Amino acid sequence: MNNKEFLAELSKRLDLPPATCSEWAGGLLTEMTTQLTDDKTIAIQGFGVFEVKKRLERVVVNPVTRQNMLVPPKLVLGFKPSALLKDKLK
Amino acid sequence: MENKILLQDLAEALAAHKQIPKREAELFTRAFFEIIEEALHREKTVKVKGLGTFKLTTVSSRESINITTGERFEIEEHEKISFTPDPALRDIINKPFAEFETVVINNEESIKTMEGLNTDIEAEVKVEKENETDDIQPSGTEKNDLQVKSDNIDETNETEENQDRKETSTLGNIDMEEQESCQANNLRKEENKTSESKEEIVIEETDEITTKGAETTTIAEEVLLQEGGSHTNNQLIVVHENATQPVTQGLSWGKAIVLFAVILVLMIGSYLAGVYNLLAPKAIYTQQSPIEQLVAEIPTAPKVNIEIPNELHVDSNSNMMTTIVEEVDKMEEEDVNKKEVEIAPRIEVKEVTPKAKPKTTTYPQLPGGKYEITGTIKTHTVQPGETLSMISRGQYGSREFVDYIIFYNKISQPDLLEKGAVIKLPQLRKRN
């Protein structure tokens, strides 16, 4: 399912015009991103947890050229599905 | 729980942001995640712009062990949700660390040290060789004999010098070899014309060399000496300007290839040197004609084809001569070269040692080992956190050679390897 289909489904379910729907969705996502960049976790009941994690820097070796490379530290957004969601999938 | 944002908080923030009723905002947010969930069940992938992709991936069943009871049981096939953040979102999240980039570390340094080690070995070999020749000939060194011979053929001093240099740098310097190959190629053509005059020389190869030497004089004058200081032991680096096409064309590619070739030939050189040491003592007591033949195949680099026929001949009658031909042919060179490639696609080392006692080096062998220790490839300084098996895997590609390293270095406590310790890595050859 792509973004277009997703928004169509959303507007159908809520009986809202697609334009407002996409606007609200955009608003929701910017809200989420600001919270996440503020180092906060977003926990949605029955869905899962979005969390920013820090990956430490590490040294990797290119197996072909034997080059040592230092990969910098980075922040990564992770998603952990809730137990409820996992159960439903089984 | 300040750090935890719930759905309600999100809805509130959304309501404030878009100026809509709280109830509607909450309904919307709820629906948002519900639809993602439902779509996941239906379609396996959901892509939400600005957030990312949720994907269901199937994990095939596998066997596992219950850690408390030790029982084997099977984890059934199940589905897993994976989430990949949108590139835009990922970049926003990673903004604090955005300025960092992956950097290559220590690369050039390690290559340099490798080269250094190789030249060291080469230098050792050379010294050893010279010692041998001194021991061998009471009347004079090989070089002197060469001189005598060259005098017979009315060669100039310069020729001798060239030959000497060829000798001394037998097993090593590729820079030189490559140049020589260019020369050699040109020379071979000319050699055909001139060789009739030199019939006094018995051995064909020797003949070739001397002729070559003669021709080299003319060419040597047009040769440039370059960066002689950078290499050890009088190694001569010659840039041949007569060569039909420039050797270094396209610096980055060419450099890489040349560097590769350099390392390759250095390694082969040191290998042959080790073998020479082993073979020489046996050769003494058997015959005086060519005794040992060694054939090794050279792996070909992607573009450059390297041929190094090394021929060592000693005339057994009275003159003891050792001449070495070295050739490195480039594929791209003309047809003449291609012919030569067909003629001599291998390294060939023929060694005849006169009755004398060369220095021998035998290495203790690991009892019951599948491989024979024939020398030292290089030394290795233990880095913090490194284990012997890591070193073994790095050098030989497998952990099974740890035993050889331990044996060769007489390490009593392999588990307590100290950092900074210097370890010799043995050169191994498979036993028959």
Short mmCIF file of C-alpha atoms in Angstrom, two decimals:
data_model
loop_
_atom_site.label_atom_id
_atom_site.label_comp_id
_atom_site.label_asym_id
_atom_site.label_seq_id
_atom_site.Cartn_x
_atom_site.Cartn_y
_atom_site.Cartn_z
CA MET A 1 0.00 0.00 0.00
CA ASN A 2 1.45 3.31 -0.94
CA ASN A 3 0.90 6.74 0.49
CA LYS A 4 -1.91 7.62 -1.91
CA GLU A 5 -3.92 4.54 -1.11
CA PHE A 6 -3.27 5.07 2.54
CA LEU A 7 -4.67 8.59 2.49
CA ALA A 8 -7.67 7.52 0.44
CA GLU A 9 -8.49 4.86 2.98
CA LEU A 10 -8.10 7.35 5.79
CA SER A 11 -10.46 9.87 4.24
CA LYS A 12 -13.00 7.16 3.51
CA ARG A 13 -12.99 5.91 7.04
CA LEU A 14 -13.25 9.30 8.68
CA ASP A 15 -15.58 10.79 6.14
CA LEU A 16 -13.22 13.66 5.55
CA PRO A 17 -12.20 15.28 2.28
CA PRO A 18 -8.84 13.88 1.08
CA ALA A 19 -7.24 17.33 1.10
CA THR A 20 -7.81 17.90 4.82
CA CYS A 21 -6.84 14.32 5.48
CA SER A 22 -3.43 14.70 3.89
CA GLU A 23 -2.99 18.04 5.63
CA TRP A 24 -3.72 16.51 9.00
CA ALA A 25 -1.52 13.55 8.29
CA GLY A 26 1.29 15.93 7.46
CA GLY A 27 0.65 17.79 10.67
CA LEU A 28 0.68 14.61 12.68
CA LEU A 29 3.95 13.51 11.16
CA THR A 30 5.70 16.83 11.72
CA GLU A 31 4.48 16.64 15.31
CA MET A 32 5.92 13.16 15.63
CA THR A 33 9.24 14.18 14.13
CA THR A 34 9.62 17.15 16.45
CA GLN A 35 8.91 14.92 19.43
CA LEU A 36 11.35 12.31 18.19
CA THR A 37 14.08 14.85 17.57
CA ASP A 38 13.48 16.07 21.11
CA ASP A 39 14.67 12.66 22.18
CA LYS A 40 11.24 11.41 23.16
CA THR A 41 9.71 8.04 22.44
CA ILE A 42 6.29 7.73 20.91
CA ALA A 43 4.30 4.82 22.25
CA ILE A 44 1.06 3.97 20.51
CA GLN A 45 -1.15 1.55 22.38
CA GLY A 46 -1.66 -1.64 20.47
CA PHE A 47 0.69 -0.61 17.72
CA GLY A 48 4.21 -0.14 18.92
CA VAL A 49 6.93 2.22 20.01
CA PHE A 50 8.93 4.63 17.91
CA GLU A 51 12.24 5.40 19.44
CA VAL A 52 15.44 7.15 18.46
CA LYS A 53 18.54 5.17 19.24
CA LYS A 54 22.15 6.06 19.01
CA ARG A 55 24.47 3.82 17.08
CA LEU A 56 28.07 4.13 18.18
CA GLU A 57 30.88 4.64 15.75
CA ARG A 58 32.61 1.50 14.63
CA VAL A 59 35.45 0.30 12.47
CA VAL A 60 34.59 -1.82 9.50
CA VAL A 61 36.90 -3.57 7.07
CA ASN A 62 36.21 -3.83 3.42
CA PRO A 63 36.83 -7.52 2.75
CA VAL A 64 37.97 -6.92 -0.80
CA THR A 65 40.35 -4.03 -0.39
CA ARG A 66 41.15 -4.64 3.29
CA GLN A 67 40.53 -0.99 3.94
CA ASN A 68 39.75 0.00 7.47
CA MET A 69 36.96 2.47 7.66
CA LEU A 70 35.52 4.36 10.54
CA VAL A 71 31.77 4.56 10.42
CA PRO A 72 30.56 7.59 12.36
CA PRO A 73 28.00 7.44 15.14
CA LYS A 74 24.44 8.09 14.13
CA LEU A 75 20.94 8.41 15.39
CA VAL A 76 18.46 5.94 14.02
CA LEU A 77 14.71 5.78 14.31
CA GLY A 78 13.58 2.36 15.37
CA PHE A 79 10.17 0.83 15.62
CA LYS A 80 9.29 -1.93 17.98
CA PRO A 81 5.89 -3.52 17.42
CA SER A 82 3.80 -4.06 20.50
CA ALA A 83 3.05 -7.54 21.77
CA LEU A 84 -0.55 -7.10 20.77
CA LEU A 85 0.34 -6.39 17.17
CA LYS A 86 2.72 -9.33 17.10
CA ASP A 87 0.03 -11.63 18.41
CA LYS A 88 -2.38 -10.53 15.75
CA LEU A 89 0.13 -11.41 13.08
CA LYS A 90 0.45 -14.99 14.16
CA MET B 1 7.40 9.47 32.21
CA GLU B 2 8.22 12.70 30.55
CA ASN B 3 9.95 11.06 27.68
CA LYS B 4 7.06 8.96 26.61
CA ILE B 5 4.56 10.45 24.25
CA LEU B 6 1.27 8.65 23.98
CA LEU B 7 -1.32 8.74 21.27
CA GLN B 8 -3.38 11.20 23.29
CA ASP B 9 -0.47 13.63 23.53
CA LEU B 10 0.04 13.40 19.81
CA ALA B 11 -3.62 14.08 19.20
CA GLU B 12 -3.53 17.09 21.47
CA ALA B 13 -0.51 18.52 19.77
CA LEU B 14 -2.13 17.96 16.39
CA ALA B 15 -5.31 19.66 17.53
CA ALA B 16 -3.35 22.67 18.73
CA HIS B 17 -1.32 22.76 15.56
CA LYS B 18 -4.18 22.58 13.07
CA GLN B 19 -6.81 24.22 15.23
CA ILE B 20 -9.24 21.35 15.12
CA PRO B 21 -11.32 19.82 17.88
CA LYS B 22 -9.44 17.46 20.16
CA ARG B 23 -11.92 14.68 19.65
CA GLU B 24 -11.51 14.73 15.90
CA ALA B 25 -7.76 14.88 16.17
CA GLU B 26 -7.74 11.86 18.40
CA LEU B 27 -10.05 9.94 16.09
CA PHE B 28 -7.82 10.83 13.23
CA THR B 29 -4.63 9.72 14.95
CA ARG B 30 -6.21 6.48 16.03
CA ALA B 31 -7.45 5.79 12.53
CA PHE B 32 -4.02 6.62 11.19
CA PHE B 33 -2.31 3.79 13.06
CA GLU B 34 -5.23 1.41 12.72
CA ILE B 35 -5.10 1.66 8.99
CA ILE B 36 -1.39 0.99 8.98
CA GLU B 37 -2.00 -2.10 11.05
CA GLU B 38 -4.85 -3.38 8.93
CA ALA B 39 -3.04 -2.70 5.71
CA LEU B 40 -0.10 -4.63 7.06
CA HIS B 41 -2.31 -7.66 7.53
CA ARG B 42 -3.72 -7.30 4.08
CA GLU B 43 -0.82 -6.24 1.94
CA LYS B 44 2.44 -6.91 3.73
CA THR B 45 3.84 -3.46 3.02
CA VAL B 46 2.62 -0.03 3.95
CA LYS B 47 4.42 3.05 2.83
CA VAL B 48 3.62 6.30 4.57
CA LYS B 49 5.23 9.39 3.19
CA GLY B 50 7.18 11.25 5.83
CA LEU B 51 7.29 8.30 8.17
CA GLY B 52 8.62 5.26 6.40
CA THR B 53 7.83 1.76 5.27
CA PHE B 54 6.38 -1.00 7.38
CA LYS B 55 7.03 -4.42 6.01
CA LEU B 56 6.10 -7.92 6.97
CA THR B 57 8.90 -10.37 6.45
CA THR B 58 8.61 -14.09 6.86
CA VAL B 59 11.01 -15.80 9.20
CA SER B 60 11.40 -19.42 8.24
CA SER B 61 11.19 -22.05 10.92
CA ARG B 62 14.39 -23.00 12.65
CA GLU B 63 15.57 -25.28 15.36
CA SER B 64 16.50 -23.96 18.74
CA ILE B 65 17.36 -25.25 22.17
CA ASN B 66 15.50 -24.53 25.35
CA ILE B 67 18.22 -23.15 27.54
CA THR B 68 16.77 -24.40 30.81
CA THR B 69 15.92 -27.95 29.81
CA GLY B 70 18.37 -28.34 26.95
CA GLU B 71 15.58 -29.68 24.78
CA ARG B 72 15.53 -29.09 21.11
CA PHE B 73 12.43 -27.50 19.73
CA GLU B 74 11.42 -25.81 16.59
CA ILE B 75 10.58 -22.16 16.29
CA GLU B 76 7.75 -22.05 13.84
CA GLU B 77 7.67 -19.94 10.78
CA HIS B 78 6.34 -16.53 11.68
CA GLU B 79 6.17 -13.02 10.40
CA LYS B 80 8.15 -10.10 11.59
CA ILE B 81 7.47 -6.41 11.19
CA SER B 82 10.31 -4.38 9.95
CA PHE B 83 10.31 -0.63 9.76
CA THR B 84 12.52 1.46 7.53
CA PRO B 85 12.31 5.17 8.13
CA ASP B 86 11.78 7.49 5.20
CA PRO B 87 15.09 8.97 3.98
CA ALA B 88 13.85 12.46 4.78
CA LEU B 89 12.87 11.49 8.30
CA ARG B 90 16.10 9.57 8.76
CA ASP B 91 18.12 12.62 7.84
CA ILE B 92 16.14 14.83 10.19
CA ILE B 93 16.64 12.39 13.05
CA ASN B 94 20.34 12.08 12.34
CA LYS B 95 20.87 15.81 12.03
CA PRO B 96 23.07 16.16 15.13
CA PHE B 97 25.55 13.72 13.59
CA ALA B 98 25.04 14.66 9.99
CA GLU B 99 28.45 16.22 9.53
CA PHE B 100 30.27 12.95 10.19
CA GLU B 101 31.27 10.85 7.27
CA THR B 102 32.74 7.45 6.88
CA VAL B 103 36.47 7.82 6.68
CA VAL B 104 39.22 5.48 5.61
CA ILE B 105 41.74 5.03 8.35
CA ASN B 106 45.31 3.78 8.41
CA ASN B 107 45.06 2.58 4.90
CA GLU B 108 48.09 4.13 3.34
CA GLU B 109 50.15 3.55 6.40
CA SER B 110 49.50 -0.15 6.41
CA ILE B 111 50.40 -0.45 2.77
CA LYS B 112 53.62 1.40 3.36
CA THR B 113 54.59 -0.84 6.22
CA MET B 114 53.84 -3.85 4.12
CA GLU B 115 56.11 -2.63 1.43
CA GLY B 116 58.77 -1.86 3.92
CA LEU B 117 58.64 -5.36 5.29
CA ASN B 118 58.90 -6.84 1.87
CA THR B 119 61.93 -4.81 0.98
CA ASP B 120 63.49 -5.83 4.25
CA ILE B 121 63.08 -9.45 3.40
CA GLU B 122 64.40 -8.83 -0.01
CA ALA B 123 67.41 -7.10 1.43
CA GLU B 124 68.06 -10.06 3.70
CA VAL B 125 67.87 -12.39 0.79
CA LYS B 126 70.32 -10.36 -1.14
CA VAL B 127 72.83 -10.24 1.64
CA GLU B 128 72.54 -13.96 2.02
CA LYS B 129 73.05 -14.50 -1.64
CA GLU B 130 76.11 -12.42 -1.70
CA ASN B 131 77.51 -14.28 1.23
CA GLU B 132 76.92 -17.50 -0.59
CA THR B 133 78.72 -16.40 -3.67
CA ASP B 134 81.64 -15.32 -1.60
CA ASP B 135 81.79 -18.69 0.06
CA ILE B 136 81.39 -20.57 -3.12
CA GLN B 137 84.14 -19.26 -5.22
CA PRO B 138 87.65 -19.21 -3.97
CA SER B 139 88.99 -17.71 -7.18
CA GLY B 140 86.58 -14.88 -7.31
CA THR B 141 82.99 -13.92 -7.18
CA GLU B 142 80.49 -14.52 -9.83
CA LYS B 143 80.78 -10.97 -10.79
CA ASN B 144 84.45 -11.30 -11.43
CA ASP B 145 83.83 -14.28 -13.60
CA LEU B 146 81.28 -12.36 -15.44
CA GLN B 147 83.79 -9.67 -15.91
CA VAL B 148 86.31 -12.07 -17.27
CA LYS B 149 83.83 -13.42 -19.65
CA SER B 150 82.68 -10.04 -20.70
CA ASP B 151 86.25 -9.03 -21.31
CA ASN B 152 86.55 -11.95 -23.61
CA ILE B 153 83.70 -10.66 -25.59
CA ASP B 154 85.04 -7.15 -25.41
CA GLU B 155 82.25 -5.78 -23.45
CA THR B 156 82.49 -2.43 -21.79
CA ASN B 157 82.59 -1.83 -18.10
CA GLU B 158 79.19 -0.41 -18.19
CA THR B 159 77.82 -3.67 -19.43
CA GLU B 160 79.25 -5.47 -16.49
CA GLU B 161 77.76 -2.99 -14.23
CA ASN B 162 74.43 -3.60 -15.77
CA GLN B 163 74.80 -7.30 -15.38
CA ASP B 164 75.87 -6.91 -11.83
CA ARG B 165 72.87 -4.90 -11.11
CA LYS B 166 70.68 -7.43 -12.72
CA GLU B 167 72.18 -10.01 -10.50
CA THR B 168 71.89 -8.14 -7.29
CA SER B 169 68.36 -7.16 -7.76
CA THR B 170 67.31 -10.55 -8.99
CA LEU B 171 64.55 -11.30 -6.64
CA GLY B 172 63.23 -7.92 -6.05
CA ASN B 173 62.77 -4.60 -7.53
CA ILE B 174 59.87 -4.59 -9.87
CA ASP B 175 60.27 -1.05 -10.88
CA MET B 176 63.51 -2.15 -12.30
CA GLU B 177 62.16 -5.34 -13.68
CA GLU B 178 59.48 -3.59 -15.55
CA GLN B 179 61.92 -1.23 -17.06
CA GLU B 180 64.17 -4.07 -17.88
CA SER B 181 61.40 -5.85 -19.55
CA CYS B 182 61.00 -2.95 -21.88
CA GLN B 183 64.67 -3.05 -22.54
CA ALA B 184 64.68 -6.76 -22.80
CA ASN B 185 61.98 -6.69 -25.39
CA ASN B 186 63.77 -4.24 -27.52
CA LEU B 187 66.93 -6.13 -26.97
CA ARG B 188 65.56 -9.45 -27.94
CA LYS B 189 64.75 -8.17 -31.35
CA GLU B 190 68.24 -6.91 -31.78
CA GLU B 191 69.67 -9.99 -30.21
CA ASN B 192 68.58 -12.09 -33.13
CA LYS B 193 70.79 -10.08 -35.39
CA THR B 194 73.78 -9.97 -33.18
CA SER B 195 73.83 -13.34 -31.53
CA GLU B 196 75.78 -15.13 -34.26
CA SER B 197 78.89 -13.28 -33.35
CA LYS B 198 78.87 -14.57 -29.83
CA GLU B 199 79.06 -18.27 -30.51
CA GLU B 200 81.75 -18.88 -27.98
CA ILE B 201 79.21 -18.81 -25.24
CA VAL B 202 77.86 -22.24 -24.68
CA ILE B 203 74.64 -21.64 -22.98
CA GLU B 204 71.96 -20.05 -24.96
CA GLU B 205 70.47 -18.05 -22.19
CA THR B 206 73.80 -16.76 -21.12
CA ASP B 207 74.40 -15.72 -24.65
CA GLU B 208 71.23 -13.82 -24.61
CA ILE B 209 72.17 -11.99 -21.49
CA THR B 210 75.54 -10.92 -22.61
CA THR B 211 74.18 -9.67 -25.82
CA LYS B 212 71.57 -7.92 -23.94
CA GLY B 213 74.18 -6.45 -21.71
CA ALA B 214 75.96 -5.09 -24.73
CA GLU B 215 72.88 -3.48 -26.02
CA THR B 216 71.96 -2.21 -22.65
CA THR B 217 74.91 0.09 -22.67
CA THR B 218 73.44 2.10 -25.46
CA ILE B 219 70.10 2.18 -23.89
CA ALA B 220 71.36 2.74 -20.41
CA GLU B 221 72.65 6.09 -21.48
CA GLU B 222 69.17 7.19 -22.24
CA VAL B 223 67.93 5.92 -19.00
CA LEU B 224 67.09 8.12 -16.10
CA LEU B 225 67.97 7.38 -12.56
CA GLN B 226 65.06 8.18 -10.36
CA GLU B 227 64.37 8.18 -6.64
CA GLY B 228 67.32 5.94 -6.02
CA GLY B 229 67.32 6.81 -2.34
CA SER B 230 63.88 5.51 -1.65
CA HIS B 231 64.90 1.90 -1.99
CA THR B 232 67.46 -0.02 -0.06
CA ASN B 233 70.68 -1.64 -1.15
CA ASN B 234 71.67 0.06 -4.37
CA GLN B 235 68.49 -0.92 -6.00
CA LEU B 236 68.28 0.83 -9.26
CA ILE B 237 65.14 2.40 -10.40
CA VAL B 238 65.26 3.09 -14.03
CA VAL B 239 62.76 4.88 -16.09
CA HIS B 240 63.08 3.85 -19.62
CA GLU B 241 62.26 6.64 -21.93
CA ASN B 242 62.70 4.66 -25.11
CA ALA B 243 59.74 2.50 -24.34
CA THR B 244 57.18 2.64 -27.09
CA GLN B 245 54.37 3.76 -24.86
CA PRO B 246 54.42 5.39 -21.45
CA VAL B 247 54.17 2.93 -18.64
CA THR B 248 52.28 5.24 -16.42
CA GLN B 249 49.20 6.26 -18.26
CA GLY B 250 46.21 7.23 -16.24
CA LEU B 251 47.89 7.67 -12.92
CA SER B 252 45.22 6.33 -10.61
CA TRP B 253 44.66 3.10 -12.51
CA GLY B 254 48.24 2.65 -13.43
CA LYS B 255 49.41 3.29 -9.91
CA ALA B 256 47.07 0.75 -8.50
CA ILE B 257 48.13 -1.88 -10.96
CA VAL B 258 51.79 -1.16 -10.57
CA LEU B 259 51.50 -1.24 -6.81
CA PHE B 260 49.77 -4.56 -7.01
CA ALA B 261 52.41 -5.91 -9.31
CA VAL B 262 55.13 -4.64 -6.99
CA ILE B 263 53.70 -6.40 -4.00
CA LEU B 264 53.08 -9.56 -5.98
CA VAL B 265 56.56 -9.83 -7.32
CA LEU B 266 58.10 -8.99 -3.96
CA MET B 267 56.17 -11.84 -2.44
CA ILE B 268 57.20 -14.24 -5.16
CA GLY B 269 60.73 -13.06 -4.79
CA SER B 270 60.84 -13.79 -1.11
CA TYR B 271 59.20 -17.15 -1.70
CA LEU B 272 61.76 -18.14 -4.26
CA ALA B 273 64.52 -16.97 -2.00
CA GLY B 274 63.29 -19.31 0.70
CA VAL B 275 63.16 -22.20 -1.73
CA TYR B 276 66.62 -21.39 -2.99
CA ASN B 277 67.98 -21.73 0.50
CA LEU B 278 66.42 -25.14 0.85
CA LEU B 279 67.52 -26.43 -2.50
CA ALA B 280 71.02 -25.16 -2.60
CA PRO B 281 72.58 -27.56 -0.07
CA LYS B 282 71.16 -30.61 -1.79
CA ALA B 283 72.37 -29.44 -5.12
CA ILE B 284 75.98 -29.41 -4.11
CA TYR B 285 76.65 -33.08 -3.94
CA THR B 286 74.67 -34.41 -6.83
CA GLN B 287 75.70 -33.12 -10.22
CA GLN B 288 77.16 -30.19 -11.92
CA SER B 289 74.65 -29.85 -14.67
CA PRO B 290 71.31 -28.15 -14.02
CA ILE B 291 69.97 -29.80 -10.93
CA GLU B 292 66.96 -28.24 -9.63
CA GLN B 293 64.13 -26.78 -11.51
CA LEU B 294 61.49 -24.78 -9.95
CA VAL B 295 58.39 -23.77 -11.69
CA ALA B 296 55.86 -21.49 -10.20
CA GLU B 297 52.91 -19.93 -11.83
CA ILE B 298 52.28 -16.26 -11.53
CA PRO B 299 48.72 -15.17 -11.09
CA THR B 300 47.87 -12.54 -13.64
CA ALA B 301 46.67 -9.14 -12.67
CA PRO B 302 43.59 -7.87 -14.46
CA LYS B 303 45.43 -5.82 -17.01
CA VAL B 304 49.06 -6.46 -16.52
CA ASN B 305 50.60 -9.76 -17.36
CA ILE B 306 53.85 -10.32 -15.62
CA GLU B 307 56.41 -12.78 -16.78
CA ILE B 308 59.56 -13.27 -14.85
CA PRO B 309 61.64 -16.02 -16.22
CA ASN B 310 64.59 -16.20 -13.91
CA GLU B 311 67.32 -18.33 -15.27
CA LEU B 312 70.32 -19.10 -13.22
CA HIS B 313 73.07 -20.88 -15.04
CA VAL B 314 76.46 -21.88 -13.92
CA ASP B 315 78.90 -23.08 -16.44
CA SER B 316 80.50 -26.10 -14.90
CA ASN B 317 83.71 -26.32 -16.90
CA SER B 318 85.78 -23.54 -15.55
CA ASN B 319 83.82 -20.39 -15.70
CA MET B 320 81.16 -20.21 -13.13
CA MET B 321 78.50 -17.94 -14.23
CA THR B 322 75.24 -16.92 -12.88
CA THR B 323 73.07 -14.93 -15.07
CA ILE B 324 69.62 -13.92 -14.43
CA VAL B 325 67.09 -12.83 -16.91
CA GLU B 326 64.19 -10.97 -15.68
CA GLU B 327 61.26 -9.98 -17.72
CA VAL B 328 58.02 -8.35 -17.01
CA ASP B 329 55.85 -8.13 -20.06
CA LYS B 330 52.86 -5.97 -20.40
CA MET B 331 49.87 -7.31 -22.24
CA GLU B 332 49.27 -4.06 -23.96
CA GLU B 333 52.64 -4.10 -25.60
CA GLU B 334 53.09 -5.05 -29.17
CA ASP B 335 52.87 -8.39 -30.89
CA VAL B 336 56.45 -9.25 -30.25
CA ASN B 337 55.72 -9.19 -26.59
CA LYS B 338 52.71 -11.37 -27.06
CA LYS B 339 54.84 -13.97 -28.72
CA GLU B 340 57.14 -13.88 -25.81
CA VAL B 341 54.27 -14.31 -23.47
CA GLU B 342 53.51 -17.57 -25.19
CA ILE B 343 57.07 -18.66 -25.09
CA ALA B 344 57.67 -18.06 -21.45
CA PRO B 345 54.47 -18.03 -19.45
CA ARG B 346 56.08 -19.13 -16.25
CA ILE B 347 58.84 -18.45 -13.84
CA GLU B 348 61.66 -20.77 -14.28
CA VAL B 349 64.58 -20.88 -11.97
CA LYS B 350 67.43 -23.13 -12.77
CA GLU B 351 70.12 -23.20 -10.24
CA VAL B 352 73.44 -24.85 -10.40
CA THR B 353 75.64 -24.45 -7.46
CA PRO B 354 79.28 -25.37 -7.67
CA LYS B 355 80.99 -27.44 -5.03
CA ALA B 356 81.07 -25.21 -2.06
CA LYS B 357 79.21 -24.74 1.10
CA PRO B 358 76.42 -22.17 0.91
CA LYS B 359 74.72 -20.96 4.01
CA THR B 360 71.76 -23.13 4.81
CA THR B 361 68.75 -22.30 6.81
CA THR B 362 66.48 -25.04 7.98
CA TYR B 363 63.37 -24.38 9.94
CA PRO B 364 61.93 -26.50 12.71
CA GLN B 365 58.82 -28.22 11.47
CA LEU B 366 55.55 -28.65 13.29
CA PRO B 367 55.20 -32.35 14.05
CA GLY B 368 52.35 -33.88 12.10
CA GLY B 369 51.62 -30.62 10.32
CA LYS B 370 50.19 -30.65 6.85
CA TYR B 371 52.30 -27.68 5.91
CA GLU B 372 56.00 -27.15 5.84
CA ILE B 373 57.55 -24.04 7.31
CA THR B 374 59.89 -22.57 4.74
CA GLY B 375 60.65 -19.17 6.11
CA THR B 376 59.19 -16.01 7.48
CA ILE B 377 56.70 -14.06 5.44
CA LYS B 378 56.67 -11.04 7.66
CA THR B 379 56.53 -9.93 11.20
CA HIS B 380 53.41 -8.75 12.87
CA THR B 381 52.97 -6.44 15.81
CA VAL B 382 50.06 -7.44 17.99
CA GLN B 383 47.39 -4.78 18.23
CA PRO B 384 45.29 -4.31 21.35
CA GLY B 385 42.43 -6.77 21.36
CA GLU B 386 43.92 -8.98 18.71
CA THR B 387 44.07 -12.72 19.08
CA LEU B 388 46.26 -15.27 17.37
CA SER B 389 43.35 -16.64 15.45
CA MET B 390 42.57 -13.18 14.15
CA ILE B 391 46.14 -12.80 12.99
CA SER B 392 46.06 -16.24 11.43
CA ARG B 393 42.86 -15.49 9.63
CA GLY B 394 44.20 -12.19 8.45
CA GLN B 395 47.37 -13.69 7.03
CA TYR B 396 46.36 -17.15 5.87
CA GLY B 397 42.60 -16.84 5.64
CA SER B 398 41.90 -19.50 8.21
CA ARG B 399 42.20 -20.03 11.92
CA GLU B 400 43.73 -23.45 11.51
CA PHE B 401 47.19 -21.96 11.08
CA VAL B 402 47.28 -20.72 14.65
CA ASP B 403 49.26 -23.81 15.59
CA TYR B 404 52.00 -22.91 13.15
CA ILE B 405 52.25 -19.39 14.50
CA ILE B 406 52.40 -20.66 18.04
CA PHE B 407 54.99 -23.26 17.13
CA TYR B 408 57.09 -20.94 15.03
CA ASN B 409 57.22 -18.28 17.71
CA LYS B 410 57.42 -20.72 20.59
CA ILE B 411 54.54 -19.01 22.32
CA SER B 412 53.97 -20.68 25.64
CA GLN B 413 50.71 -19.01 26.55
CA PRO B 414 48.71 -18.40 23.38
CA ASP B 415 45.77 -17.09 25.35
CA LEU B 416 47.81 -14.37 27.00
CA LEU B 417 49.04 -12.53 23.98
CA GLU B 418 50.52 -9.20 24.92
CA LYS B 419 49.80 -6.18 22.85
CA GLY B 420 52.80 -4.81 21.06
CA ALA B 421 54.43 -8.21 20.92
CA VAL B 422 56.15 -8.89 17.63
CA ILE B 423 55.24 -12.16 15.99
CA LYS B 424 56.92 -13.80 13.04
CA LEU B 425 54.51 -15.27 10.56
CA PRO B 426 55.90 -18.42 8.97
CA GLN B 427 55.89 -19.03 5.26
CA LEU B 428 54.00 -22.26 4.74
CA ARG B 429 54.08 -24.74 1.90
CA LYS B 430 51.79 -27.71 1.58
CA ARG B 431 53.46 -31.04 2.09
CA ASN B 432 53.09 -33.64 -0.59
#
